[in-house]
Structures are given as C-alpha cells and as structure tokens.
Amino acid sequence: MTDVVIENVRLIDPASGLDQPGALLVRDGRIADLGSGLGRPDGAAVIDGDGAVLCPGLVDMRAEVGEPGGEYRETIASAAVAAAAGGITSLAALPDTRPAIDDPALVRHLRARGEETGSLSILPYAAATKGCKGEELAELGLLREAGAVAFTDGARAIGSARMMRLILSYAKGFGARVVQHPEEPSLAEGGAATSGELATRLGLPAIHPAAEAIMVARDIRLLRMTGGMLHFAHVSTGEALDLIRAAKASGLDVTCDTAPPYFDLNETAIGNFRTYAKLSPPLRIEADRLAVAAALADGTIDAVASDHQPRDADDKRLPFAQAAPGGAGLATLLAVTLAQVHGGGLALSRAIGLLTCGPARLLGVGAGTLAKGAPADLCLFDPDAAWQVEAGALPGRAQNTPFDGRALEGRVIGTWKAGRKVFG
Amino acid sequence: MLDLAESYALLNRSGKTQRDLLRGRTLINLFFEDSTRTRTSFELAGKRLGADVINMSVSTSSVNKGETLLDTAATLNAMNCDLLVVRHGDSGAPALLARKVDAAVINAGDGTHEHPTQALLDALTIRRRRGRLEGLTVAICGDVLHSRVARSNIFLLSAMGSRVRVIGPPTLMPAEVERLGVEVFHDMRAGLKDCDIVMMLRLQKERMTRGLIPSFREFFRFYGLDAEKLAFARPDALVMHPGPMNRGVEIASDVADDPIRSLIKEQVEMGVAVRMAVLDILARRNSRND
C-alpha cells in the first residue's frame, strides 16, 4: 500500500489533547506519524487538506442497523455508506433485533458483517436479558467473550428493579457496562409526545418527563447497591442530568450519552403531527434542550451518539400515535453537534471528544484517537462548510431524519478506514 | 360561518332545501370509528344541498386487513370525490389524509384532538339562545383529557370571547390545560358557580377499565350533572351534551330531558345547519369544475 500524507490540516485529537496545524502520515493502514514539520516520504500520495480539521474517525455508540430482521429498513451495508459520509468508522449496534443478539454466534456474525463492509467496524451490544424481554439474564459471560462491548435491551427499558439489580451485579464480574433506556415503562406506555401544553393541544397521549428521572434515580440507587458500571442512553431531561451529575460527583461509575435531536430540537418540531420528529424518548421542552446542551459542555454527558433508528415510509406515514418512533442520524451526527460549537456553547475539541474518545472509552475499545501505530481511522471535515439536510437525499437507505430542512455548518470531506479512503 | 349556518337553520325549519348548490358533487363519509349521530348529520347536510352522499365505514374492514390509512386515501382519491368527511380514532389522521387527497377534507372528530363542527354547532346553539357568546361563562365538565369536543370548544369559545372553565377529576385533566386559557376546577359545585352554560362530556367506558376513575357511581356522585349540582350555576343556566349520553353516569335524566334548560335536542338540529354551512363554503372554494 502506498504511503499517504494528509497535509495542511488542523490536527485535533482530544484523547491526547492535540490541537495544532500539521500533517499525518498513513503507512500500511496505520498512523505512522503526525504533527508539524512532517516530510513527504518518496512516492507518497499527498492530500492537501486546505486547512480542514483532521480528527479520529467518529465512534457512534448507539445505532440500529436493521440486521438481523429489519433489512427492509436498513442493512449494515447501507448503514456503512451513511456512516462513511458522516465520518463514522466504528459503530455500536443495538441488540433488540429479530432475533435479539443474545447468542455468541450472533455477536461474531455482526462483527464479521462489519468487516465485510471494509469501511465500518461494528461493535455489537449484546442483550442484557434473553430476547431483550426483561425476564431472564442473558449469557453475559459468553457474549462478552464473543466480543460484545456492553449489555442493553436496546430501546426497551429494563423495567423490573430485581432484574436490573441482577444484571448490574452479574455484569460487574465481567467488567462490562450496562446501558439503560431510561424510561419507566408503566409511565411511558402508549405515549407519543412529552407531557405539556403542546401534547394537550394536539390531543396526543403523553409521557411525563419524570418517567426518565424516576428510572435514572432508581438505577443509580441500584448501582450503589451492586457496584459495577451503568450508562444511560439518550438522556433528554434536565432533571435526569442533575441526578447523573450528582451520582458522578459521589464517585459512582455512571455515564451517559445523548443524541443530536435532544440538544438541537425541542417538542415544537412535531408541529402539525410531523412523524419524522416522533422519537423515543420524545422531544422535550426548550428548558430541557438547554439543559442537555449545558451538560454537553460541563462534562456530565460523556458521549454524543447518533441514536440512528432507520424507519421506512410505512413506519412513518401513519397517524402520529401509530407511527414508529426513531430518526435517522448517521449523516447528520457531526454537523448537528458542530452547531453547538458554532452557537458558542461548546469548544470544538470537546465536541470531537464527545464523538471519538468519549464513546470509545465507554465501550472499552481502542478506536477514537490519533495514536501512532493505531489503525488509520480518520475523518477530515470542513467545520464551516454549509449544507442543508434533505430527507430523500441522505446517503444510505434510511431517510427519516428529524432534521429535514435544517441548514448546517460542518461537512465531512473525507473518511478513511484503516488507511483506505471510504468516503470523499 | 355561524351567520351562514343560522340561515340554513331557518331554511331547514321552513322545510325547504337547496339541492342545486352541491348538485353533481360527491361527498364521502369516511368513518373509521362508529358514529351514527355525526355521520347522519353530515349525510343529511350533504343531501339537503344536493350532493351525492356515500357512507364508508372502515373500522372493521380494510384497515384490519393491513390496508393503511393512506392506501384508503389513494383509493378514494382515484374516485374523484369532492368532499371527504373523516372520523378517525387517532389525533391528526384527517390532517394526514388532507395532504394526500385532492378533495376538501372535513375533520369529523380525530382521536383526542379536535371535533371542529361540534364546537361550531355548540357555538351556534348558544348564540341563538343567548344572542351572544362574548362574556358568557361556559363550564366544560367531565373527561376533558380524552375529549376532542372539549378542545375544539375551548379554542372556539375562547376566540369568541366566552370565559371557559373545565371541571373534572385530576386524572381526566390534560397536562397544562390552564395554558389553553381556561380555569380549572376539580369541584363541580365551585366550578359551576355563576355559569351561563354547562356543557357535559361523554365518559367513555374504557376510561374506567384503564383505572382513571374507580367506578361510574363514584363519578356520578362527584361529577355527574344532576339538579342539585346544576343549582349552583346561574338560575337560567343552560345544559348541553354532544351525545350520545350515558344517563346516570355524567348526566341525570331529569336534567338531560328538561324542556327549558336542556339544549341537547337543539344541538342536534344545529349540527345539520352548521355542516351545511361548512359544506357550502368548502364546495365553493374547492370546486373542481371552476
């Protein structure tokens, strides 16, 4: 393989604190050198970055990929196309598929399916309970051994306090993190929008925001009992973030992520029954959006995940309460996160950290950093290039973006997976 | 619209019709939920204006076979109908249909969202009796949480200058309902004080099975309208109900059938007049032939 020099770039690697102009040398699919004053080895291909940012390939810690069982919505191959366009080179896939990822062979299968794409590492979550049904403990040890990065029942909350206690306790023995969809199921059942004036006006069945805080409070208390590692996915309310902030301060190993809709949109996006903005958890009020944005900056939130949930037209062209929740998020992950940077609330290196070394640390993988000798998973982007999101014109199969029409600044110019250019 | 409806009310009483207005136009009553009253009212309104009226009840047929709402819309659109009256169990369903068909779509009640023609007929009924809407105090009582009639009446009557109160148990009150500009009461006697109009809502049977109230007898005791509670309203207060009534659950028969104070039969009569006005306006605006 020819050496490649990507020069005239701003190197940003939050894991090592690097933020400086320079160049990066790729040799044999790995990062051979980086920094300023780098030479050009004989015969090396040279790419002029024209001042753009070169950072680690993004690590998306939460996405549905449609396999197995939902291939009409998305396949790993189509998700890989969207991911490459979004600068994502590693992606943690949720296990509440059909069948659920509760068998070691399925974990190995998903990893292999990722390798087949040549552009995207699939980091499989495994089911915390058999079939993600919340009733019996899955074979956490065997699943971990097969390569599961963490345990979760995906979009299903682990509702039983007894079951959650068992999972946290048992997973601790294997050093694995447990990821919860924080929503008390009996309070959320049948709900389609966050509780309040808008849901009342539209006559939609509502979910009170306290359904999130109640689950977060319960699980933090359980963690105090069991020890271990607990992670809350797509946190959307200020109240839940306050609980997590306090738990972190008390020394518990509690972490959380959020997704771009929760800091970029509020409930008004559902407007006149716009089902593309129907998400789970539902979009919240403006005060919660601001609280999520603040928690990105203050360190309470450890990662930003795409929360990609591919849905097809038949899932969405339904009356609001019947429509499936979820939004496509791979291609917009970086740019919507950068909107927080352009808005002045978030430092660029912090934003990139939330998309690279932050999630990589939680998942216990080595990706997400520009280390010499590491695989050259790279993302080159122009933080100021403007574009407009258009449902129907997104890369990949899933087009159900809640950001349809949103003007954004920040565009991926090139993506490399193990030194091979996979986008741009 | 109320003025036009008023003229249709007079026309209907005179026994005359105006069959040339919608001659050659097709009106389809597309009902995904059973509703004899509203469907008949639209059917009569259409026929009195000369439209060809077709009734389709899809609650038990196509939709259960996997045909989606939009498949149904495409089918109807291919039939070139002019006016589509839609009743659906989900909030927002008529709005979804309206984006996919060429016909004028009329919301005949969607989920727990709105029932606009009901609010119009209620406003017309009140205005005919009281001569005005402005300055009146109207109490809407019962299951406000699940009521599209309540929402539409709150929006319309507030816009027309009435003071609207909602009365019911906290478990049947939607979140932040006070932000719709209404006063909230959980005590019927306090809420009815000085009211000009007492509007009762139908309590759906499944509300009890979902545990939102413990029993019908308890609901009637505290939130059912009987002569004793009505006495807290103004002496000349009038009683309304969108129907069909659960006698002995939300309203006592002697109140419902009171010939002087109950407007319930007149509401039905005004329903036809209001729907004639709605069809008239929409057919003129959305004419295929023009």
XYZ file of C-alpha atoms in Angstrom:
714
model
C 0.000 0.000 0.000
C 1.320 3.451 -0.922
C 2.106 5.895 1.851
C -0.404 8.719 2.138
C 0.306 12.143 3.611
C -2.661 14.290 4.550
C -1.150 17.720 4.989
C -2.187 21.292 5.601
C -4.757 20.203 8.203
C -5.684 21.163 11.749
C -4.998 18.006 13.747
C -7.419 17.527 16.622
C -7.141 14.536 18.920
C -8.983 15.127 22.197
C -7.643 11.866 23.675
C -4.106 13.298 23.691
C -5.024 16.955 23.885
C -3.584 17.586 20.440
C -4.881 20.601 18.522
C -2.347 22.039 16.073
C -1.710 22.587 12.385
C 0.269 19.841 10.727
C 0.090 16.658 8.707
C -0.498 12.944 9.180
C 1.284 10.029 7.524
C -0.560 6.789 6.819
C 1.529 3.680 6.181
C 0.218 0.124 5.813
C -3.203 1.211 7.031
C -1.840 2.664 10.231
C -0.955 6.088 11.536
C 2.837 6.204 11.048
C 3.436 9.771 12.143
C 1.685 13.049 12.760
C 2.494 16.607 13.729
C 4.037 19.700 12.238
C 7.090 19.680 10.033
C 6.324 16.217 8.668
C 8.183 15.331 5.476
C 6.851 13.592 2.402
C 8.312 10.084 2.012
C 9.301 9.189 -1.550
C 6.378 8.027 -3.615
C 3.797 9.073 -1.029
C 0.414 10.256 -2.265
C -0.260 13.748 -0.948
C -3.663 15.077 0.017
C -3.996 18.795 0.660
C -6.458 19.311 3.479
C -6.694 23.021 2.728
C -6.895 23.900 6.420
C -9.705 21.453 7.283
C -9.862 19.521 10.559
C -8.414 16.013 10.673
C -9.654 14.021 13.656
C -10.136 10.360 14.569
C -12.917 8.532 12.720
C -16.082 9.026 14.760
C -17.263 6.341 17.178
C -21.062 6.153 17.258
C -22.067 4.417 20.435
C -25.741 3.841 19.663
C -27.424 2.886 16.409
C -29.852 0.414 14.934
C -28.555 -1.164 11.763
C -31.553 -3.270 10.713
C -29.716 -6.572 10.897
C -30.900 -9.115 11.571
C -34.625 -8.938 10.836
C -35.115 -5.347 9.701
C -33.230 -5.425 6.413
C -36.041 -3.655 4.560
C -35.315 -0.617 6.721
C -31.530 -0.702 6.672
C -28.691 -3.164 6.183
C -25.211 -2.997 7.586
C -24.013 -2.252 4.076
C -26.387 0.702 3.634
C -25.682 1.945 7.168
C -21.967 1.785 6.343
C -22.491 4.106 3.366
C -24.298 6.637 5.556
C -21.741 6.244 8.329
C -18.797 6.863 5.975
C -20.499 10.006 4.692
C -20.905 11.096 8.303
C -17.251 10.450 9.214
C -18.132 7.433 11.381
C -15.719 4.482 11.301
C -16.911 2.493 14.349
C -20.499 1.931 15.358
C -22.066 0.159 18.316
C -25.127 -1.738 17.091
C -28.144 -2.292 19.323
C -29.198 -5.873 20.134
C -33.007 -5.625 20.128
C -33.195 -7.047 16.628
C -35.124 -10.054 15.352
C -33.755 -12.322 16.640
C -32.182 -10.417 19.512
C -28.403 -10.534 19.875
C -28.449 -12.907 22.820
C -26.245 -15.659 21.405
C -22.451 -15.553 20.998
C -22.724 -16.645 17.373
C -24.796 -13.551 16.582
C -22.194 -11.287 18.182
C -19.487 -12.838 15.991
C -21.769 -12.599 12.968
C -22.283 -8.864 13.456
C -18.556 -8.233 13.820
C -17.950 -10.161 10.616
C -20.697 -8.271 8.788
C -18.955 -5.056 9.749
C -15.623 -6.280 8.430
C -17.277 -7.187 5.121
C -18.140 -3.541 4.553
C -14.476 -2.569 4.686
C -15.494 0.837 5.976
C -17.184 0.369 9.328
C -16.357 -1.627 12.442
C -19.498 -2.975 14.043
C -19.160 -3.082 17.819
C -22.047 -5.295 18.910
C -24.028 -4.700 22.045
C -25.458 -7.904 23.418
C -28.832 -8.367 25.045
C -28.889 -7.979 28.808
C -31.815 -10.380 29.006
C -32.796 -13.274 26.743
C -34.663 -11.953 23.740
C -34.422 -8.448 25.280
C -37.643 -9.427 27.065
C -36.517 -8.349 30.512
C -37.289 -11.717 32.080
C -34.166 -13.915 32.177
C -30.495 -12.999 32.330
C -28.700 -13.495 29.006
C -25.392 -15.382 28.860
C -23.377 -12.278 29.611
C -20.087 -14.093 30.043
C -20.243 -15.987 26.765
C -21.499 -12.903 24.938
C -18.671 -10.831 26.372
C -16.166 -13.473 25.321
C -17.583 -13.371 21.780
C -16.902 -9.657 21.595
C -19.948 -7.846 22.980
C -18.904 -4.335 24.042
C -21.676 -3.794 26.601
C -25.124 -5.046 27.587
C -28.505 -3.467 26.980
C -32.035 -4.318 25.973
C -31.864 -1.522 23.401
C -34.993 0.577 23.075
C -36.658 -1.461 25.807
C -36.149 -0.269 29.344
C -35.182 -2.912 31.856
C -38.305 -2.335 33.903
C -38.032 -4.771 36.774
C -35.882 -3.463 39.624
C -34.947 -7.003 40.566
C -33.798 -7.818 37.026
C -31.776 -4.609 36.779
C -30.091 -5.402 40.085
C -29.154 -8.866 38.810
C -27.807 -7.531 35.509
C -25.687 -4.819 37.122
C -24.364 -7.242 39.672
C -23.591 -10.074 37.233
C -22.117 -7.826 34.524
C -19.698 -6.401 37.096
C -17.999 -9.793 37.211
C -17.174 -9.474 33.516
C -16.189 -5.818 33.635
C -18.948 -4.820 31.263
C -21.076 -1.697 31.217
C -24.868 -1.934 31.356
C -26.763 0.507 29.155
C -30.284 1.502 30.126
C -33.042 3.159 28.090
C -34.147 5.344 30.983
C -37.910 5.414 30.840
C -40.196 3.946 33.488
C -42.334 1.691 31.247
C -45.631 1.972 33.110
C -45.482 5.766 32.912
C -44.436 5.781 29.262
C -46.797 3.163 27.880
C -48.697 4.342 24.829
C -47.173 7.829 24.956
C -46.235 9.705 21.795
C -45.110 13.166 22.936
C -43.732 14.804 26.034
C -46.386 15.850 28.509
C -47.385 19.512 28.448
C -49.262 22.206 26.598
C -48.345 21.051 23.092
C -49.388 17.420 23.654
C -52.601 18.714 25.216
C -53.339 20.941 22.215
C -52.635 18.160 19.739
C -54.559 15.599 21.767
C -51.615 13.216 21.824
C -51.035 10.580 24.502
C -48.231 11.994 26.619
C -45.181 10.785 28.520
C -44.271 12.835 31.577
C -40.576 13.811 31.627
C -40.397 12.399 35.155
C -40.596 8.909 33.594
C -36.928 9.426 32.697
C -35.820 10.877 36.024
C -37.608 8.156 38.004
C -35.765 5.408 36.116
C -32.436 7.209 36.431
C -32.942 7.690 40.178
C -33.902 4.049 40.672
C -30.963 2.676 38.702
C -28.439 4.935 40.422
C -29.707 3.617 43.742
C -29.396 0.039 42.474
C -25.838 0.727 41.308
C -24.979 1.973 44.765
C -26.154 -1.433 46.000
C -24.375 -3.592 43.401
C -21.338 -1.666 42.201
C -20.382 -2.009 38.555
C -20.809 0.284 35.577
C -24.024 1.886 34.440
C -24.729 4.004 31.382
C -27.873 5.917 30.500
C -28.621 6.274 26.796
C -30.118 9.301 25.034
C -30.769 11.338 28.154
C -33.230 14.091 27.327
C -34.225 15.928 30.502
C -32.523 18.371 32.832
C -33.858 16.556 35.868
C -32.236 13.250 34.856
C -28.970 15.046 34.066
C -28.961 16.617 37.537
C -29.290 13.158 39.078
C -26.449 11.817 36.920
C -24.243 14.801 37.724
C -24.730 14.222 41.443
C -24.119 10.475 41.131
C -20.855 11.104 39.272
C -19.764 13.531 41.936
C -20.404 10.863 44.570
C -17.918 8.581 42.839
C -20.231 6.074 41.161
C -19.244 4.776 37.706
C -22.255 6.286 35.984
C -22.049 7.648 32.462
C -24.499 8.860 29.853
C -24.916 9.910 26.278
C -27.395 11.990 24.397
C -28.289 12.315 20.728
C -28.358 15.411 18.490
C -32.161 15.834 18.458
C -32.160 16.396 22.216
C -29.838 19.398 22.076
C -30.856 20.732 18.673
C -34.655 20.353 18.629
C -37.499 20.738 21.071
C -41.060 19.416 21.121
C -42.296 22.038 18.666
C -40.607 20.045 15.881
C -43.568 17.649 15.982
C -45.605 20.650 14.806
C -48.620 19.577 12.862
C -48.162 15.859 13.597
C -44.739 15.519 11.892
C -43.962 11.856 12.455
C -40.293 12.215 11.435
C -39.883 14.128 14.687
C -41.511 11.343 16.705
C -38.652 9.924 18.752
C -38.154 7.779 21.830
C -37.668 9.404 24.265
C -39.898 12.157 22.862
C -38.519 15.600 22.069
C -38.789 17.733 25.196
C -39.498 21.336 26.103
C -36.977 24.098 25.409
C -35.736 24.198 29.031
C -34.721 20.546 28.750
C -32.999 21.152 25.415
C -30.947 23.899 27.048
C -30.125 21.637 29.994
C -28.853 18.932 27.623
C -26.719 21.481 25.749
C -25.255 22.717 29.047
C -24.465 19.154 30.133
C -22.511 18.591 26.911
C -20.221 21.435 27.860
C -19.878 20.756 31.599
C -18.859 17.114 31.208
C -21.979 15.470 32.606
C -22.610 13.914 29.192
C -19.815 11.558 28.136
C -20.729 10.948 24.508
C -22.981 12.034 21.674
C -24.481 9.093 19.773
C -26.406 9.213 16.526
C -29.278 7.172 18.017
C -29.838 6.188 14.374
C -33.151 4.380 14.032
C -33.954 3.607 10.414
C -37.671 3.699 9.564
C -39.311 3.404 6.200
C -42.223 5.353 4.799
C -44.777 2.803 6.013
C -43.499 3.182 9.570
C -43.898 6.946 9.423
C -46.829 7.726 7.108
C -49.315 6.977 9.821
C -51.303 8.956 12.345
C -48.805 10.273 14.889
C -49.650 7.939 17.765
C -49.370 4.896 15.481
C -46.152 5.938 13.713
C -42.930 4.239 14.765
C -40.594 6.412 16.831
C -36.995 6.987 15.736
C -34.894 9.127 13.444
C -32.055 8.545 11.010
C -28.905 10.109 12.416
C -25.656 8.870 10.885
C -25.098 11.510 8.219
C -26.057 14.409 10.493
C -24.257 13.383 13.697
C -21.178 15.553 13.230
C -22.781 18.656 11.758
C -25.610 18.894 14.302
C -23.065 18.503 17.107
C -20.956 21.239 15.482
C -23.989 23.526 15.639
C -23.338 23.655 19.388
C -19.783 24.777 18.627
C -20.926 27.436 16.162
C -23.501 28.544 18.738
C -20.650 29.281 21.133
C -21.621 26.842 23.897
C -19.125 24.080 23.189
C -15.408 24.000 22.375
C -14.521 22.243 19.115
C -12.120 19.793 20.784
C -14.745 18.940 23.398
C -17.327 18.318 20.642
C -14.937 15.973 18.837
C -14.122 14.231 22.092
C -17.824 13.501 22.615
C -17.820 11.792 19.216
C -14.489 9.912 19.433
C -12.510 9.098 22.587
C -15.559 9.688 24.845
C -17.647 6.833 23.458
C -14.560 4.681 22.775
C -13.646 4.782 26.453
C -17.183 3.774 27.499
C -17.177 0.877 25.061
C -13.675 -0.188 26.049
C -12.297 -0.055 22.508
C -9.051 1.449 21.258
C -10.594 3.490 18.455
C -11.219 7.217 18.618
C -7.666 8.507 18.884
C -4.822 9.595 16.590
C -2.141 7.391 18.150
C 0.979 6.385 16.280
C 0.651 2.746 15.287
C -3.130 2.732 15.581
C -5.308 1.881 12.555
C -5.750 4.990 10.411
C -9.476 5.582 11.046
C -9.783 9.231 10.114
C -12.307 11.950 9.499
C -11.450 15.098 7.548
C -14.047 17.835 7.748
C -14.541 21.487 6.989
C -16.182 22.906 10.113
C -17.616 25.890 8.257
C -18.937 24.389 5.005
C -22.694 24.926 4.806
C -25.252 22.416 3.620
C -28.912 21.648 4.055
C -30.408 18.384 5.286
C -32.896 16.929 2.865
C -34.913 13.788 3.613
C -34.772 11.701 0.461
C -31.262 12.832 -0.450
C -29.355 11.394 2.522
C -26.715 8.709 1.989
C -27.827 5.179 2.903
C -31.309 3.753 2.944
C -32.923 5.428 5.962
C -34.315 8.867 5.143
C -36.358 9.530 8.273
C -34.381 12.479 9.544
C -35.933 14.768 12.145
C -33.650 17.499 10.759
C -35.271 17.766 7.328
C -34.665 21.274 6.004
C -32.139 22.175 8.732
C -29.263 24.319 7.473
C -25.981 23.146 8.984
C -22.333 24.147 9.004
C -19.719 21.408 9.004
C -19.245 18.901 6.263
C -17.204 15.712 6.019
C -14.669 15.924 3.193
C -13.053 12.519 3.580
C -13.278 9.374 5.691
C -10.573 6.700 5.966
C -10.959 3.233 7.449
C -7.659 1.511 8.287
C -5.931 3.816 5.831
C -8.336 3.191 2.965
C -10.413 6.102 1.740
C -14.083 5.121 2.117
C -15.719 8.482 1.537
C -14.859 11.689 -0.283
C -69.835 30.741 9.227
C -72.225 30.977 12.151
C -74.335 33.517 10.242
C -74.492 31.221 7.226
C -75.374 28.278 9.479
C -78.098 30.399 11.069
C -79.656 30.947 7.647
C -79.540 27.193 6.997
C -81.222 26.570 10.352
C -84.101 28.778 9.232
C -84.224 27.087 5.830
C -84.359 23.652 7.452
C -87.204 24.708 9.719
C -89.145 26.022 6.746
C -88.934 22.570 5.176
C -87.240 23.887 2.046
C -83.998 22.574 0.583
C -81.341 23.972 -1.712
C -80.487 20.974 -3.829
C -78.816 22.820 -6.678
C -75.858 24.018 -4.570
C -73.940 20.732 -4.441
C -75.588 19.047 -7.421
C -73.167 16.664 -9.099
C -70.740 16.825 -6.190
C -69.758 13.705 -4.278
C -69.427 13.628 -0.528
C -67.899 10.598 1.152
C -68.397 9.981 4.830
C -65.258 8.069 5.760
C -65.718 6.788 9.285
C -63.012 4.757 10.961
C -64.981 4.932 14.200
C -68.678 4.328 14.636
C -70.742 7.453 14.995
C -74.341 7.296 13.937
C -75.060 10.839 15.013
C -72.276 12.743 13.267
C -72.386 10.588 10.142
C -76.155 11.019 9.789
C -75.816 14.747 10.363
C -73.249 15.112 7.558
C -75.281 12.829 5.319
C -78.390 14.896 5.805
C -76.466 18.148 5.327
C -74.993 16.864 2.066
C -78.298 15.611 0.759
C -80.159 18.810 1.608
C -77.644 20.656 -0.554
C -77.991 18.132 -3.383
C -74.702 16.212 -3.075
C -74.363 12.510 -3.801
C -73.512 11.054 -0.412
C -71.696 7.775 0.141
C -71.034 6.299 3.555
C -67.963 4.213 4.176
C -67.332 2.555 7.495
C -63.819 1.206 7.534
C -63.455 0.486 11.198
C -63.887 -3.222 10.666
C -62.923 -3.814 7.054
C -59.864 -2.734 5.081
C -57.780 -1.292 7.865
C -57.797 -4.594 9.700
C -56.590 -6.326 6.562
C -53.424 -4.275 6.608
C -54.551 -1.517 4.270
C -53.160 1.722 5.608
C -54.951 4.988 6.018
C -53.072 6.337 3.018
C -53.966 3.347 0.839
C -57.570 4.162 1.609
C -56.892 7.801 0.760
C -55.369 6.873 -2.587
C -58.370 4.688 -3.409
C -60.828 7.436 -2.595
C -58.790 9.995 -4.458
C -58.983 7.864 -7.571
C -62.769 8.040 -7.273
C -62.648 11.829 -7.643
C -64.750 12.757 -4.681
C -65.201 16.430 -3.833
C -65.739 16.407 -0.103
C -64.297 13.915 2.309
C -65.675 13.805 5.838
C -63.314 11.914 8.116
C -63.768 10.465 11.565
C -60.754 8.641 12.934
C -59.584 7.301 16.285
C -56.149 8.883 16.010
C -55.264 12.532 16.533
C -54.021 14.104 13.297
C -55.393 11.452 10.922
C -57.542 13.891 8.872
C -54.568 16.268 8.581
C -52.517 13.363 7.189
C -55.273 12.473 4.709
C -55.676 16.081 3.630
C -52.087 16.134 2.433
C -52.718 13.158 0.161
C -56.093 13.766 -1.447
C -57.463 16.471 -3.751
C -60.862 16.601 -2.086
C -61.669 19.065 0.666
C -61.235 17.150 3.917
C -63.524 17.864 6.857
C -62.492 16.700 10.303
C -65.466 14.949 11.858
C -63.507 14.123 15.004
C -59.941 12.823 15.307
C -58.790 10.921 18.352
C -58.473 13.183 21.360
C -57.544 16.171 19.209
C -60.450 18.122 17.709
C -64.070 17.974 16.623
C -64.488 21.343 14.924
C -68.049 21.007 13.609
C -69.213 20.025 17.082
C -67.752 23.224 18.517
C -69.342 25.260 15.728
C -72.749 23.745 16.361
C -72.365 24.308 20.082
C -71.465 27.944 19.488
C -74.422 28.383 17.148
C -76.792 26.792 19.667
C -75.565 29.055 22.470
C -75.664 32.171 20.312
C -79.247 31.528 19.206
C -80.404 31.165 22.795
C -78.318 33.881 24.391
C -77.833 36.207 21.465
C -74.095 36.338 22.026
C -71.023 34.350 23.018
C -68.962 37.194 24.376
C -68.873 37.486 28.141
C -70.654 34.200 28.839
C -69.162 31.745 31.324
C -69.110 28.208 29.975
C -68.197 25.155 32.071
C -66.995 22.046 30.233
C -67.323 19.079 32.559
C -66.053 15.514 32.801
C -63.414 13.648 30.795
C -61.520 16.629 29.388
C -58.350 14.540 28.912
C -59.813 12.376 26.161
C -62.280 14.874 24.729
C -61.884 16.358 21.269
C -65.179 18.161 21.877
C -63.620 19.917 24.864
C -60.527 21.012 22.932
C -62.459 22.406 19.987
C -64.891 24.211 22.254
C -62.072 25.697 24.338
C -60.432 27.096 21.197
C -63.626 28.374 19.559
C -65.464 29.762 22.575
C -62.329 31.481 23.899
C -61.803 33.064 20.488
C -65.391 34.316 20.567
C -64.921 35.960 23.965
C -66.503 33.421 26.304
C -64.847 32.579 29.618
C -64.232 28.850 29.637
C -63.855 26.636 32.690
C -63.045 22.949 32.749
C -64.269 20.746 35.600
C -63.301 17.149 36.265
C -61.181 14.776 38.334
C -57.411 15.425 38.074
C -56.882 12.039 36.397
C -59.093 13.140 33.493
C -57.454 16.564 33.052
C -54.741 17.013 30.395
C -51.341 18.405 31.409
C -51.061 22.211 31.485
C -54.639 22.614 30.287
C -54.712 26.022 32.007
C -52.300 27.207 29.331
C -55.133 26.909 26.826
C -56.654 29.878 28.646
C -59.178 28.039 30.801
C -59.843 27.972 34.524
C -59.529 24.513 36.076
C -61.830 23.134 38.792
C -61.957 19.751 40.442
C -65.048 20.566 42.470
C -68.250 20.643 40.471
C -70.125 22.979 42.791
C -67.354 25.564 42.880
C -66.837 25.290 39.140
C -70.491 25.722 38.228
C -70.962 28.875 40.286
C -72.214 31.729 38.088
C -72.005 29.681 34.889
C -74.274 30.521 31.953
C -73.694 27.250 30.117
C -72.964 23.779 31.478
C -71.514 21.538 28.818
C -71.221 17.881 29.771
C -68.846 15.461 28.056
C -69.379 11.813 27.331
C -67.420 9.468 29.600
C -66.060 6.557 27.587
C -66.486 3.192 29.302
C -62.855 2.179 28.733
C -61.694 5.068 30.955
C -62.785 3.092 33.942
C -61.138 -0.125 32.814
C -57.861 1.783 32.498
C -58.226 2.783 36.135
C -58.564 6.537 35.666
C -61.703 6.561 37.806
C -62.725 3.916 40.313
C -66.402 3.494 39.353
C -69.288 5.078 37.467
C -71.293 5.549 40.649
C -68.440 7.484 42.223
C -68.039 9.565 39.064
C -71.747 10.379 39.028
C -71.708 11.303 42.699
C -68.964 13.910 42.252
C -69.008 14.877 38.570
C -72.401 13.826 37.200
C -74.789 16.685 36.472
C -77.995 16.457 38.484
C -80.486 19.068 39.614
C -78.681 19.568 42.911
C -75.352 20.451 41.290
C -76.989 22.443 38.499
C -78.493 24.670 41.191
C -75.014 26.107 41.778
C -74.965 27.583 38.273
C -76.914 30.692 37.299
C -80.694 30.215 37.654
C -81.077 30.468 33.882
C -78.048 28.286 33.049
C -78.488 26.019 30.041
C -77.325 22.404 29.727
C -75.571 20.872 26.733
C -74.175 17.470 25.799
C -72.606 16.357 22.498
C -74.220 12.933 22.739
C -74.615 10.077 22.933
C -75.346 10.405 26.654
C -74.572 7.950 29.428
C -77.567 8.656 31.613
C -76.761 8.179 35.263
C -73.015 8.443 34.588
C -72.293 12.007 33.518
C -75.844 13.358 33.454
C -79.141 12.668 35.217
C -82.175 12.089 33.003
C -84.295 14.798 34.564
C -81.646 17.388 33.701
C -80.983 15.981 30.225
C -84.703 15.988 29.412
C -85.591 19.346 30.991
C -87.518 21.080 28.192
C -86.483 24.575 29.245
C -82.851 24.209 30.301
C -81.575 21.366 28.128
C -80.319 22.343 24.663
C -79.381 18.800 23.713
C -82.028 18.333 21.006
C -81.366 21.773 19.582
C -77.662 20.897 19.348
C -78.573 18.034 17.039
C -80.707 20.330 14.892
C -77.963 22.963 14.684
C -75.494 20.221 13.776
C -77.131 19.768 10.391
C -77.234 23.536 9.775
C -73.577 24.028 10.700
C -72.481 21.158 8.483
C -74.476 22.587 5.584
C -72.606 25.848 6.056
C -69.254 24.051 6.164
C -70.014 22.048 3.007
C -71.290 25.175 1.272
C -68.136 27.164 1.991
C -65.741 24.363 1.109
C -67.569 23.376 -2.071
C -67.474 26.955 -3.318
C -63.778 27.246 -2.528
C -62.648 23.891 -3.810
C -64.704 23.495 -6.941
C -63.335 21.008 -9.441
C -65.364 22.477 -12.246
C -64.206 26.055 -11.876
